[in-house]
XYZ file of N, CA and C in Angstrom:
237
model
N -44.688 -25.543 2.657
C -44.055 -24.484 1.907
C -43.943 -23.214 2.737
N -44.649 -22.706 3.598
C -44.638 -21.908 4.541
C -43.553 -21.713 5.040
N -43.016 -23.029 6.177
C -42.231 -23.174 6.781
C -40.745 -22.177 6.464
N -41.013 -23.146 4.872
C -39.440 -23.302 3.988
C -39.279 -20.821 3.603
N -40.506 -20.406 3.264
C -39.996 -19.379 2.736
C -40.207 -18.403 4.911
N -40.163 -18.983 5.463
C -40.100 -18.440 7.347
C -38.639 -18.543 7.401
N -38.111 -19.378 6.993
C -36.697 -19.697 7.105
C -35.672 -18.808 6.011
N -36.350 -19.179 4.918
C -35.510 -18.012 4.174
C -35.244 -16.512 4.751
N -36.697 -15.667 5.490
C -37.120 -14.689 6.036
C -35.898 -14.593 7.145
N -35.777 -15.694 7.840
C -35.276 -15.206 8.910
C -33.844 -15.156 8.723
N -33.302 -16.184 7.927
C -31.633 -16.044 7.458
C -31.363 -14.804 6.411
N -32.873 -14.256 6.269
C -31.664 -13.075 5.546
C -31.814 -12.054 6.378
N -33.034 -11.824 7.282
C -32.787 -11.117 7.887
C -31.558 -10.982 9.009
N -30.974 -12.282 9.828
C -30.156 -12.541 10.254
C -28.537 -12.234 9.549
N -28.319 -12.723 8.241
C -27.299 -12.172 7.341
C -27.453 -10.030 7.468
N -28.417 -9.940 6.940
C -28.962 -8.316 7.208
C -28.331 -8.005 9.028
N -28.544 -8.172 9.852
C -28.169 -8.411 10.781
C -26.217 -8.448 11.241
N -26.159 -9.495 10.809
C -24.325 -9.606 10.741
C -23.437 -8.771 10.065
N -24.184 -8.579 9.080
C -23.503 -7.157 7.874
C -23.300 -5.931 8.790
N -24.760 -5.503 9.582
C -24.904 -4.156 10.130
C -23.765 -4.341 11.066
N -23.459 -5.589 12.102
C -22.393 -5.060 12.934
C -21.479 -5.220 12.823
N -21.023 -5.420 11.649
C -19.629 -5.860 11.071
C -19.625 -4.150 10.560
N -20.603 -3.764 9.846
C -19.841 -2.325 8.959
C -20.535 -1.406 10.630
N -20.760 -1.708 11.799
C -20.722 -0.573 12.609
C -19.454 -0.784 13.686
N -18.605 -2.084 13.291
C -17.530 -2.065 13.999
C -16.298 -1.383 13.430
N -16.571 -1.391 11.861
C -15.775 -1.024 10.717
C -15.744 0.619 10.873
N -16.617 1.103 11.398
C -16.767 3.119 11.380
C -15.476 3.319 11.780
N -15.162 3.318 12.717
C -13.472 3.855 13.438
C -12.166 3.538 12.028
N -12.216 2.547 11.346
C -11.307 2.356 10.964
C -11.669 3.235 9.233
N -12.788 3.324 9.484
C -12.975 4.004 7.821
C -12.913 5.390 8.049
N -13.044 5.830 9.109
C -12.199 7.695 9.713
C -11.147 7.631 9.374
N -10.225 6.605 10.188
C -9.140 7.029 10.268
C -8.444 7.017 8.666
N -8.874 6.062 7.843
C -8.031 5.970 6.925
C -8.421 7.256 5.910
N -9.518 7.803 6.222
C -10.039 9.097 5.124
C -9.651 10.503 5.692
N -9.977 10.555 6.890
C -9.228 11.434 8.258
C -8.058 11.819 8.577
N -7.529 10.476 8.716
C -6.047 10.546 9.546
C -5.239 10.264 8.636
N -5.001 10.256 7.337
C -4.067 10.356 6.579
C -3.094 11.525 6.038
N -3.212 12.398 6.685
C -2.746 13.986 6.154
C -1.523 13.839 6.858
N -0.382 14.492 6.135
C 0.897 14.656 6.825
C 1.213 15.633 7.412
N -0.254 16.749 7.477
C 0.249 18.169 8.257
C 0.059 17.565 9.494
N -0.866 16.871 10.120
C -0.598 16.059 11.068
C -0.282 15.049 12.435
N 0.483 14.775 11.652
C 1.352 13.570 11.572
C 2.807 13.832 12.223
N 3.568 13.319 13.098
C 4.196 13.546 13.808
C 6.067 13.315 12.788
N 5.641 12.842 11.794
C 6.810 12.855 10.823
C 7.311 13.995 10.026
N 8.244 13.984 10.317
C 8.733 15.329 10.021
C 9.142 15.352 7.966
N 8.085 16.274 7.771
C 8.274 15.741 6.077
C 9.602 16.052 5.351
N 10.247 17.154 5.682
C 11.653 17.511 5.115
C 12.951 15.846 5.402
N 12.477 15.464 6.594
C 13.300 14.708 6.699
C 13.202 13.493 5.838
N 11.955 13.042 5.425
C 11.642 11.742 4.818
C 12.120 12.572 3.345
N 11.556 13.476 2.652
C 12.002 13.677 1.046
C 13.553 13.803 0.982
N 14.292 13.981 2.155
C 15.712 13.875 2.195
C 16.227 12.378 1.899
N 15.621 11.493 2.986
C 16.009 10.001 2.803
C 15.364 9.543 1.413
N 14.363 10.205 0.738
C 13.904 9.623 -0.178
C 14.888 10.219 -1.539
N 15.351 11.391 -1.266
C 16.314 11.577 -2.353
C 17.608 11.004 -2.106
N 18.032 10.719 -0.877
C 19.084 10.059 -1.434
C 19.161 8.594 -1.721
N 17.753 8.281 -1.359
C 17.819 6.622 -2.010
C 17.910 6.318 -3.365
N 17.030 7.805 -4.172
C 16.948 7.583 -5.279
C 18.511 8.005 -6.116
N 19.384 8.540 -5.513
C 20.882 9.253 -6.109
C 21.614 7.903 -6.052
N 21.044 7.317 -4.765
C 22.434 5.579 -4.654
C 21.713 4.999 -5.657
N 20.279 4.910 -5.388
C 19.806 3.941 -6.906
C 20.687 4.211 -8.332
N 20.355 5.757 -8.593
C 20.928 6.228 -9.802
C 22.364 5.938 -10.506
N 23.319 5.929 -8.495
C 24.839 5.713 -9.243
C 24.991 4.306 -9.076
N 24.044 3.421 -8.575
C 24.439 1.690 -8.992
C 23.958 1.700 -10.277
N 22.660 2.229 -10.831
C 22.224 1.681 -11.975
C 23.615 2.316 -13.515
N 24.201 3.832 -12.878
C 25.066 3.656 -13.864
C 26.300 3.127 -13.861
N 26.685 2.321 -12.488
C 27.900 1.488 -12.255
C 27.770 0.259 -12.908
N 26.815 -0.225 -12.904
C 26.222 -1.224 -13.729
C 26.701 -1.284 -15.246
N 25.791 -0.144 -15.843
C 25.527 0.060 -17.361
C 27.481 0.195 -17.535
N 28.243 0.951 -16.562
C 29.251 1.130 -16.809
C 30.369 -0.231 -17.053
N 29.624 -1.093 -15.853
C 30.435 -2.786 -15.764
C 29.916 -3.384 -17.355
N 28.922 -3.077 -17.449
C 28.435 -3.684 -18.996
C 29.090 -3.575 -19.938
N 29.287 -2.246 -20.051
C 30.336 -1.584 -21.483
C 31.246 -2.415 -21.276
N 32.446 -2.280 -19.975
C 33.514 -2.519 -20.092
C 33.350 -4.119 -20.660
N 32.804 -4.834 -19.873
C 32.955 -6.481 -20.465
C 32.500 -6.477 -21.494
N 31.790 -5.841 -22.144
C 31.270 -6.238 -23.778
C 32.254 -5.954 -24.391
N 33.459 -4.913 -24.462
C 34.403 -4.501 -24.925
C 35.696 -5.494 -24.670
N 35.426 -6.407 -23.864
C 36.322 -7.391 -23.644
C 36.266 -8.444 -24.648
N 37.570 -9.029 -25.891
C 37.363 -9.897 -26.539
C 37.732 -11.139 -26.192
N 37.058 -12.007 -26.087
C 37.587 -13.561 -25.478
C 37.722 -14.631 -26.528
């Protein structure tokens, strides 16, 4: 019975072990994502992206009412 709880001892300490250098390889990447996320920055220029982002959302806007508009017309169509 000895043996059996020496072995337990040593696999968890070993698991204890693998954890630590897994979360001390992990440090760099848990900066950057808490760190390096700010857009002051950041080499992207922010005026330019809320530009592309508004006009994606204006083409969205005039398909979704070209749409609603194709709708009317064929429902109004009697066959």
């Amino acid at each position: 019975m000895k043996k059996m709880r020496a072995v337990g001892a040593i696999s968890l300490l070993l698991g204890l072990l693998i954890i630590s250098i897994i979360f001390v390889m992990m440090i760099p990447t848990l900066r950057n994502i808490s760190g390096g996320a700010s857009i002051k920055g950041s080499s992207i220029k922010q005026e330019s992206v809320e530009q592309q982002v508004d006009k994606a959302v204006e083409d969205i806007q005039k398909m979704r009412q070209q749409t609603i508009n194709y709708n009317q017309q064929n429902s109004n169509i009697d066959y």
